[in-house]
Tab-separated table of N, CA and C in Angstrom:
chain	number	residue	atom	x	y	z
A	1	MET	N	18.857	51.553	32.553
A	1	MET	CA	17.520	52.095	32.645
A	1	MET	C	16.556	51.147	31.913
A	2	SER	N	15.568	50.654	32.600
A	2	SER	CA	14.604	49.756	31.972
A	2	SER	C	13.398	50.557	31.473
A	3	ALA	N	12.910	50.100	30.370
A	3	ALA	CA	11.754	50.777	29.778
A	3	ALA	C	10.475	50.228	30.395
A	4	VAL	N	9.640	51.104	30.869
A	4	VAL	CA	8.344	50.721	31.414
A	4	VAL	C	7.339	50.787	30.271
A	5	PRO	N	6.647	49.677	29.992
A	5	PRO	CA	5.695	49.710	28.876
A	5	PRO	C	4.523	50.642	29.172
A	6	PHE	N	4.094	51.294	28.146
A	6	PHE	CA	2.934	52.177	28.240
A	6	PHE	C	1.686	51.321	28.080
A	7	LEU	N	0.857	51.278	29.084
A	7	LEU	CA	-0.354	50.476	29.025
A	7	LEU	C	-1.554	51.357	28.703
A	8	ARG	N	-2.121	51.116	27.563
A	8	ARG	CA	-3.315	51.858	27.162
A	8	ARG	C	-4.538	51.138	27.681
A	9	THR	N	-5.385	51.863	28.337
A	9	THR	CA	-6.668	51.311	28.771
A	9	THR	C	-7.755	52.265	28.298
A	10	PRO	N	-8.814	51.711	27.736
A	10	PRO	CA	-9.877	52.581	27.224
A	10	PRO	C	-10.624	53.289	28.344
A	11	THR	N	-10.988	54.517	28.077
A	11	THR	CA	-11.789	55.287	29.024
A	11	THR	C	-13.252	54.863	28.891
A	12	GLU	N	-14.063	55.303	29.825
A	12	GLU	CA	-15.500	55.005	29.746
A	12	GLU	C	-16.101	55.591	28.471
A	13	ARG	N	-15.673	56.770	28.108
A	13	ARG	CA	-16.176	57.404	26.883
A	13	ARG	C	-15.804	56.564	25.662
A	14	GLU	N	-14.579	56.058	25.621
A	14	GLU	CA	-14.154	55.215	24.498
A	14	GLU	C	-14.932	53.904	24.471
A	15	ARG	N	-15.192	53.342	25.629
A	15	ARG	CA	-15.982	52.107	25.697
A	15	ARG	C	-17.404	52.334	25.192
A	16	ARG	N	-17.994	53.442	25.589
A	16	ARG	CA	-19.349	53.777	25.092
A	16	ARG	C	-19.308	53.996	23.581
A	17	GLY	N	-18.278	54.667	23.110
A	17	GLY	CA	-18.129	54.897	21.673
A	17	GLY	C	-18.014	53.594	20.901
A	18	ASP	N	-17.330	52.604	21.474
A	18	ASP	CA	-17.203	51.305	20.819
A	18	ASP	C	-18.551	50.587	20.744
A	19	ILE	N	-19.355	50.735	21.783
A	19	ILE	CA	-20.702	50.131	21.768
A	19	ILE	C	-21.560	50.794	20.689
A	20	VAL	N	-21.487	52.117	20.616
A	20	VAL	CA	-22.240	52.846	19.577
A	20	VAL	C	-21.754	52.411	18.192
A	21	LEU	N	-20.441	52.308	18.024
A	21	LEU	CA	-19.887	51.857	16.750
A	21	LEU	C	-20.445	50.490	16.373
A	22	ALA	N	-20.458	49.552	17.321
A	22	ALA	CA	-20.954	48.204	17.050
A	22	ALA	C	-22.424	48.221	16.638
A	23	VAL	N	-23.225	49.023	17.308
A	23	VAL	CA	-24.658	49.113	16.986
A	23	VAL	C	-24.856	49.715	15.596
A	24	VAL	N	-24.159	50.806	15.303
A	24	VAL	CA	-24.274	51.450	13.990
A	24	VAL	C	-23.815	50.494	12.891
A	25	MET	N	-22.715	49.796	13.141
A	25	MET	CA	-22.220	48.837	12.147
A	25	MET	C	-23.217	47.688	11.944
A	26	PHE	N	-23.864	47.243	13.024
A	26	PHE	CA	-24.860	46.181	12.903
A	26	PHE	C	-26.023	46.632	12.027
A	27	VAL	N	-26.532	47.821	12.292
A	27	VAL	CA	-27.641	48.351	11.477
A	27	VAL	C	-27.201	48.459	10.020
A	28	GLY	N	-25.995	48.954	9.806
A	28	GLY	CA	-25.468	49.051	8.441
A	28	GLY	C	-25.343	47.693	7.787
A	29	ALA	N	-24.903	46.689	8.547
A	29	ALA	CA	-24.759	45.336	7.993
A	29	ALA	C	-26.113	44.748	7.607
A	30	VAL	N	-27.131	44.993	8.427
A	30	VAL	CA	-28.472	44.488	8.107
A	30	VAL	C	-28.991	45.160	6.827
A	31	LEU	N	-28.829	46.474	6.743
A	31	LEU	CA	-29.255	47.185	5.523
A	31	LEU	C	-28.469	46.708	4.300
A	32	SER	N	-27.164	46.573	4.466
A	32	SER	CA	-26.316	46.102	3.370
A	32	SER	C	-26.712	44.696	2.935
A	33	ALA	N	-27.022	43.840	3.905
A	33	ALA	CA	-27.426	42.470	3.577
A	33	ALA	C	-28.724	42.455	2.784
A	34	GLY	N	-29.669	43.280	3.212
A	34	GLY	CA	-30.933	43.349	2.473
A	34	GLY	C	-30.728	43.815	1.044
A	35	LEU	N	-29.960	44.872	0.881
A	35	LEU	CA	-29.709	45.394	-0.467
A	35	LEU	C	-28.876	44.432	-1.307
A	36	SER	N	-27.874	43.806	-0.686
A	36	SER	CA	-27.038	42.840	-1.417
A	36	SER	C	-27.849	41.625	-1.841
A	37	SER	N	-28.791	41.230	-0.993
A	37	SER	CA	-29.642	40.094	-1.318
A	37	SER	C	-30.564	40.435	-2.488
A	38	ILE	N	-31.152	41.614	-2.427
A	38	ILE	CA	-32.027	42.059	-3.530
A	38	ILE	C	-31.237	42.157	-4.835
A	39	ALA	N	-30.004	42.670	-4.734
A	39	ALA	CA	-29.164	42.832	-5.924
A	39	ALA	C	-28.578	41.508	-6.401
A	40	GLN	N	-28.750	40.453	-5.606
A	40	GLN	CA	-28.223	39.133	-5.961
A	40	GLN	C	-26.717	39.204	-6.273
A	41	VAL	N	-25.936	39.754	-5.317
A	41	VAL	CA	-24.500	39.943	-5.541
A	41	VAL	C	-23.767	38.653	-5.858
A	42	TYR	N	-24.260	37.520	-5.365
A	42	TYR	CA	-23.635	36.232	-5.663
A	42	TYR	C	-24.486	35.375	-6.592
A	43	GLY	N	-25.524	35.956	-7.144
A	43	GLY	CA	-26.377	35.220	-8.070
A	43	GLY	C	-27.021	34.014	-7.416
A	44	ASP	N	-27.020	32.906	-8.129
A	44	ASP	CA	-27.649	31.673	-7.648
A	44	ASP	C	-26.862	31.003	-6.523
A	45	GLU	N	-25.604	31.397	-6.337
A	45	GLU	CA	-24.757	30.775	-5.316
A	45	GLU	C	-24.867	31.468	-3.955
A	46	GLN	N	-25.732	32.438	-3.854
A	46	GLN	CA	-25.888	33.216	-2.627
A	46	GLN	C	-26.421	32.357	-1.479
A	47	ALA	N	-25.835	32.528	-0.305
A	47	ALA	CA	-26.313	31.830	0.895
A	47	ALA	C	-27.673	32.406	1.291
A	48	PRO	N	-28.449	31.663	2.080
A	48	PRO	CA	-29.748	32.183	2.524
A	48	PRO	C	-29.598	33.497	3.297
A	49	LEU	N	-30.615	34.318	3.230
A	49	LEU	CA	-30.560	35.640	3.853
A	49	LEU	C	-30.350	35.570	5.366
A	50	TRP	N	-30.862	34.533	6.023
A	50	TRP	CA	-30.690	34.431	7.480
A	50	TRP	C	-29.221	34.359	7.860
A	51	THR	N	-28.364	33.830	6.975
A	51	THR	CA	-26.929	33.759	7.282
A	51	THR	C	-26.326	35.159	7.396
A	52	ALA	N	-26.901	36.099	6.669
A	52	ALA	CA	-26.411	37.477	6.735
A	52	ALA	C	-26.699	38.097	8.096
A	53	LEU	N	-27.821	37.739	8.692
A	53	LEU	CA	-28.146	38.259	10.028
A	53	LEU	C	-27.175	37.694	11.071
A	54	VAL	N	-26.913	36.408	10.987
A	54	VAL	CA	-25.942	35.791	11.897
A	54	VAL	C	-24.574	36.439	11.694
A	55	TYR	N	-24.182	36.596	10.454
A	55	TYR	CA	-22.899	37.221	10.129
A	55	TYR	C	-22.837	38.656	10.649
A	56	ALA	N	-23.915	39.394	10.511
A	56	ALA	CA	-23.948	40.783	10.990
A	56	ALA	C	-23.666	40.846	12.490
A	57	VAL	N	-24.226	39.923	13.230
A	57	VAL	CA	-23.983	39.887	14.681
A	57	VAL	C	-22.529	39.518	14.967
A	58	VAL	N	-22.042	38.467	14.328
A	58	VAL	CA	-20.692	37.969	14.609
A	58	VAL	C	-19.615	38.967	14.203
A	59	VAL	N	-19.841	39.704	13.134
A	59	VAL	CA	-18.816	40.620	12.651
A	59	VAL	C	-18.862	41.997	13.316
A	60	THR	N	-20.003	42.354	13.903
A	60	THR	CA	-20.101	43.687	14.513
A	60	THR	C	-20.101	43.679	16.042
A	61	ALA	N	-20.686	42.685	16.673
A	61	ALA	CA	-20.741	42.651	18.144
A	61	ALA	C	-19.358	42.723	18.798
A	62	PRO	N	-18.351	42.023	18.287
A	62	PRO	CA	-17.029	42.127	18.920
A	62	PRO	C	-16.447	43.547	18.915
A	63	LEU	N	-16.897	44.381	17.995
A	63	LEU	CA	-16.392	45.753	17.951
A	63	LEU	C	-16.738	46.525	19.224
A	64	ALA	N	-17.755	46.070	19.953
A	64	ALA	CA	-18.149	46.728	21.198
A	64	ALA	C	-17.069	46.604	22.274
A	65	VAL	N	-16.197	45.618	22.134
A	65	VAL	CA	-15.111	45.420	23.111
A	65	VAL	C	-13.745	45.450	22.431
A	66	ARG	N	-13.657	46.121	21.323
A	66	ARG	CA	-12.445	46.089	20.511
A	66	ARG	C	-11.214	46.651	21.204
A	67	ARG	N	-11.367	47.620	22.076
A	67	ARG	CA	-10.196	48.189	22.758
A	67	ARG	C	-9.794	47.379	23.985
A	68	ARG	N	-10.708	46.593	24.515
A	68	ARG	CA	-10.375	45.742	25.672
A	68	ARG	C	-9.610	44.509	25.232
A	69	TRP	N	-10.039	43.873	24.152
A	69	TRP	CA	-9.416	42.649	23.649
A	69	TRP	C	-9.164	42.781	22.145
A	70	PRO	N	-8.281	43.682	21.752
A	70	PRO	CA	-8.098	43.984	20.322
A	70	PRO	C	-7.629	42.809	19.471
A	71	GLY	N	-6.724	41.999	19.974
A	71	GLY	CA	-6.237	40.862	19.187
A	71	GLY	C	-7.319	39.822	18.962
A	72	THR	N	-8.041	39.497	20.008
A	72	THR	CA	-9.118	38.512	19.913
A	72	THR	C	-10.217	39.006	18.984
A	73	VAL	N	-10.575	40.276	19.111
A	73	VAL	CA	-11.608	40.854	18.246
A	73	VAL	C	-11.162	40.794	16.783
A	74	ALA	N	-9.917	41.135	16.518
A	74	ALA	CA	-9.417	41.111	15.138
A	74	ALA	C	-9.528	39.708	14.549
A	75	VAL	N	-9.117	38.703	15.304
A	75	VAL	CA	-9.167	37.329	14.803
A	75	VAL	C	-10.613	36.891	14.565
A	76	ILE	N	-11.510	37.182	15.484
A	76	ILE	CA	-12.921	36.793	15.329
A	76	ILE	C	-13.529	37.442	14.086
A	77	VAL	N	-13.315	38.734	13.918
A	77	VAL	CA	-13.902	39.459	12.794
A	77	VAL	C	-13.325	38.965	11.470
A	78	VAL	N	-12.029	38.747	11.421
A	78	VAL	CA	-11.399	38.284	10.179
A	78	VAL	C	-11.872	36.877	9.823
A	79	VAL	N	-11.926	35.979	10.792
A	79	VAL	CA	-12.412	34.618	10.521
A	79	VAL	C	-13.862	34.653	10.043
A	80	ALA	N	-14.693	35.478	10.680
A	80	ALA	CA	-16.088	35.608	10.246
A	80	ALA	C	-16.157	36.106	8.808
A	81	TYR	N	-15.311	37.071	8.475
A	81	TYR	CA	-15.289	37.600	7.108
A	81	TYR	C	-14.901	36.507	6.109
A	82	PHE	N	-13.839	35.762	6.414
A	82	PHE	CA	-13.394	34.681	5.528
A	82	PHE	C	-14.528	33.686	5.278
A	83	ILE	N	-15.184	33.274	6.345
A	83	ILE	CA	-16.270	32.294	6.226
A	83	ILE	C	-17.424	32.870	5.408
A	84	ALA	N	-17.797	34.109	5.692
A	84	ALA	CA	-18.931	34.723	4.999
A	84	ALA	C	-18.683	34.843	3.501
A	85	VAL	N	-17.508	35.271	3.131
A	85	VAL	CA	-17.215	35.405	1.695
A	85	VAL	C	-17.131	34.021	1.044
A	86	THR	N	-16.551	33.071	1.755
A	86	THR	CA	-16.410	31.717	1.213
A	86	THR	C	-17.768	31.077	0.940
A	87	ILE	N	-18.709	31.250	1.860
A	87	ILE	CA	-20.030	30.630	1.644
A	87	ILE	C	-21.004	31.582	0.965
A	88	ARG	N	-20.514	32.753	0.601
A	88	ARG	CA	-21.268	33.750	-0.174
A	88	ARG	C	-22.481	34.323	0.566
A	89	VAL	N	-22.217	34.760	1.782
A	89	VAL	CA	-23.250	35.445	2.566
A	89	VAL	C	-23.520	36.790	1.897
A	90	PRO	N	-24.783	37.140	1.691
A	90	PRO	CA	-25.100	38.374	0.958
A	90	PRO	C	-24.902	39.649	1.791
A	91	GLU	N	-23.685	39.888	2.224
A	91	GLU	CA	-23.305	41.143	2.880
A	91	GLU	C	-21.807	41.297	2.685
A	92	ILE	N	-21.407	42.254	1.872
A	92	ILE	CA	-19.984	42.346	1.564
A	92	ILE	C	-19.352	43.672	1.980
A	93	TYR	N	-20.126	44.656	2.305
A	93	TYR	CA	-19.562	45.984	2.546
A	93	TYR	C	-19.211	46.242	4.006
A	94	VAL	N	-20.154	46.090	4.893
A	94	VAL	CA	-19.910	46.397	6.308
A	94	VAL	C	-18.909	45.409	6.900
A	95	GLY	N	-18.954	44.164	6.476
A	95	GLY	CA	-17.980	43.183	6.951
A	95	GLY	C	-16.558	43.606	6.629
A	96	ASN	N	-16.367	44.154	5.433
A	96	ASN	CA	-15.053	44.681	5.032
A	96	ASN	C	-14.613	45.795	5.967
A	97	ILE	N	-15.503	46.721	6.232
A	97	ILE	CA	-15.190	47.857	7.099
A	97	ILE	C	-14.874	47.372	8.510
A	98	ALA	N	-15.677	46.448	9.020
A	98	ALA	CA	-15.447	45.902	10.368
A	98	ALA	C	-14.086	45.227	10.447
A	99	MET	N	-13.719	44.522	9.389
A	99	MET	CA	-12.428	43.847	9.372
A	99	MET	C	-11.282	44.855	9.453
A	100	PHE	N	-11.346	45.916	8.680
A	100	PHE	CA	-10.275	46.912	8.708
A	100	PHE	C	-10.228	47.648	10.052
A	101	ILE	N	-11.374	47.930	10.640
A	101	ILE	CA	-11.408	48.558	11.969
A	101	ILE	C	-10.742	47.635	12.994
A	102	ALA	N	-11.068	46.349	12.930
A	102	ALA	CA	-10.509	45.387	13.890
A	102	ALA	C	-8.997	45.246	13.731
A	103	ILE	N	-8.513	45.201	12.503
A	103	ILE	CA	-7.068	45.089	12.274
A	103	ILE	C	-6.353	46.357	12.741
A	104	TYR	N	-6.927	47.503	12.440
A	104	TYR	CA	-6.357	48.768	12.909
A	104	TYR	C	-6.299	48.792	14.433
A	105	THR	N	-7.383	48.378	15.074
A	105	THR	CA	-7.449	48.405	16.533
A	105	THR	C	-6.391	47.498	17.155
A	106	ALA	N	-6.133	46.348	16.537
A	106	ALA	CA	-5.087	45.464	17.061
A	106	ALA	C	-3.737	46.187	17.078
A	107	GLY	N	-3.449	46.932	16.037
A	107	GLY	CA	-2.194	47.668	15.992
A	107	GLY	C	-2.160	48.858	16.928
A	108	ALA	N	-3.288	49.510	17.096
A	108	ALA	CA	-3.328	50.733	17.899
A	108	ALA	C	-3.507	50.480	19.388
A	109	TRP	N	-4.148	49.369	19.769
A	109	TRP	CA	-4.527	49.192	21.169
A	109	TRP	C	-3.905	48.013	21.893
A	110	MET	N	-3.233	47.122	21.205
A	110	MET	CA	-2.599	46.011	21.917
A	110	MET	C	-1.386	46.543	22.677
A	111	ASN	N	-1.354	46.296	23.957
A	111	ASN	CA	-0.252	46.783	24.789
A	111	ASN	C	1.054	46.042	24.520
A	112	ASP	N	0.977	44.786	24.159
A	112	ASP	CA	2.170	44.000	23.825
A	112	ASP	C	2.455	44.190	22.339
A	113	ARG	N	3.407	45.044	22.023
A	113	ARG	CA	3.677	45.408	20.628
A	113	ARG	C	4.123	44.198	19.805
A	114	ARG	N	4.900	43.323	20.401
A	114	ARG	CA	5.354	42.133	19.673
A	114	ARG	C	4.164	41.257	19.296
A	115	ARG	N	3.267	41.076	20.254
A	115	ARG	CA	2.064	40.279	19.998
A	115	ARG	C	1.175	40.946	18.952
A	116	ALA	N	1.112	42.269	18.975
A	116	ALA	CA	0.318	43.001	17.976
A	116	ALA	C	0.857	42.739	16.576
A	117	VAL	N	2.167	42.736	16.430
A	117	VAL	CA	2.781	42.454	15.123
A	117	VAL	C	2.482	41.021	14.711
A	118	ILE	N	2.602	40.091	15.650
A	118	ILE	CA	2.335	38.680	15.343
A	118	ILE	C	0.888	38.492	14.892
A	119	VAL	N	-0.057	39.127	15.591
A	119	VAL	CA	-1.477	39.013	15.218
A	119	VAL	C	-1.699	39.557	13.813
A	120	ARG	N	-1.148	40.732	13.522
A	120	ARG	CA	-1.374	41.331	12.205
A	120	ARG	C	-0.685	40.549	11.095
A	121	ILE	N	0.517	40.062	11.335
A	121	ILE	CA	1.198	39.248	10.323
A	121	ILE	C	0.432	37.943	10.124
A	122	GLY	N	-0.043	37.354	11.208
A	122	GLY	CA	-0.844	36.132	11.095
A	122	GLY	C	-2.095	36.348	10.263
A	123	ILE	N	-2.743	37.489	10.448
A	123	ILE	CA	-3.938	37.814	9.662
A	123	ILE	C	-3.575	37.978	8.190
A	124	ILE	N	-2.488	38.672	7.906
A	124	ILE	CA	-2.080	38.895	6.517
A	124	ILE	C	-1.733	37.569	5.837
A	125	VAL	N	-0.963	36.723	6.502
A	125	VAL	CA	-0.615	35.417	5.930
A	125	VAL	C	-1.882	34.592	5.722
A	126	SER	N	-2.775	34.620	6.697
A	126	SER	CA	-4.047	33.888	6.565
A	126	SER	C	-4.851	34.386	5.372
A	127	MET	N	-4.830	35.693	5.149
A	127	MET	CA	-5.559	36.250	3.998
A	127	MET	C	-5.014	35.703	2.685
A	128	PHE	N	-3.687	35.659	2.560
A	128	PHE	CA	-3.099	35.137	1.326
A	128	PHE	C	-3.428	33.664	1.133
A	129	VAL	N	-3.332	32.879	2.191
A	129	VAL	CA	-3.656	31.452	2.104
A	129	VAL	C	-5.123	31.277	1.728
A	130	TRP	N	-6.001	32.022	2.407
A	130	TRP	CA	-7.433	31.937	2.117
A	130	TRP	C	-7.726	32.338	0.665
A	131	LEU	N	-7.092	33.415	0.213
A	131	LEU	CA	-7.304	33.856	-1.176
A	131	LEU	C	-6.861	32.790	-2.171
A	132	LEU	N	-5.709	32.189	-1.943
A	132	LEU	CA	-5.223	31.147	-2.848
A	132	LEU	C	-6.165	29.951	-2.873
A	133	ILE	N	-6.601	29.513	-1.712
A	133	ILE	CA	-7.529	28.381	-1.631
A	133	ILE	C	-8.845	28.720	-2.315
A	134	THR	N	-9.363	29.901	-2.059
A	134	THR	CA	-10.639	30.318	-2.645
A	134	THR	C	-10.531	30.453	-4.159
A	135	MET	N	-9.448	31.044	-4.627
A	135	MET	CA	-9.269	31.191	-6.084
A	135	MET	C	-9.103	29.830	-6.750
A	136	TYR	N	-8.375	28.915	-6.125
A	136	TYR	CA	-8.219	27.569	-6.662
A	136	TYR	C	-9.570	26.875	-6.746
A	137	ARG	N	-10.322	26.965	-5.653
A	137	ARG	CA	-11.649	26.339	-5.622
A	137	ARG	C	-12.541	26.884	-6.726
A	138	ASP	N	-12.575	28.206	-6.870
A	138	ASP	CA	-13.420	28.828	-7.880
A	138	ASP	C	-12.967	28.493	-9.302
A	139	ALA	N	-11.661	28.380	-9.497
A	139	ALA	CA	-11.130	28.130	-10.844
A	139	ALA	C	-11.249	26.675	-11.270
A	140	TYR	N	-11.045	25.742	-10.350
A	140	TYR	CA	-10.935	24.349	-10.733
A	140	TYR	C	-12.045	23.437	-10.247
A	141	LEU	N	-12.734	23.826	-9.236
A	141	LEU	CA	-13.714	22.923	-8.655
A	141	LEU	C	-15.159	23.294	-8.983
A	142	GLU	N	-15.365	24.415	-9.614
A	142	GLU	CA	-16.744	24.791	-9.923
A	142	GLU	C	-17.005	24.832	-11.389
């Protein structure tokens, strides 16, 4: 007896919900960026405020198609997060939330379970490598 894989496809309602999620997250990211900039979360090392707007688009827009291409969305959002934190973009809250939503979606919606595991393990390993590089840079190069 061969196992037939269960293929999950998002409904129209779920697709609309993902678009609403992306829009709400974008608005939240813009508000968070403004407040983080005012609060000077990175002090003098903070990137210009316009970078936060670009980051808000890059980290939230993919969420609109997160159930259609969950692995790709997860990688895009995580890479955007890594870059934003590394260059100290003044938005730290919504990007975190978007990253966790994207990683969750990869596990919940990727039809190829093996590929879903590979994507999530790749993200976790990348996080550790990025953290080590970032901590080294902050400790020894600045």
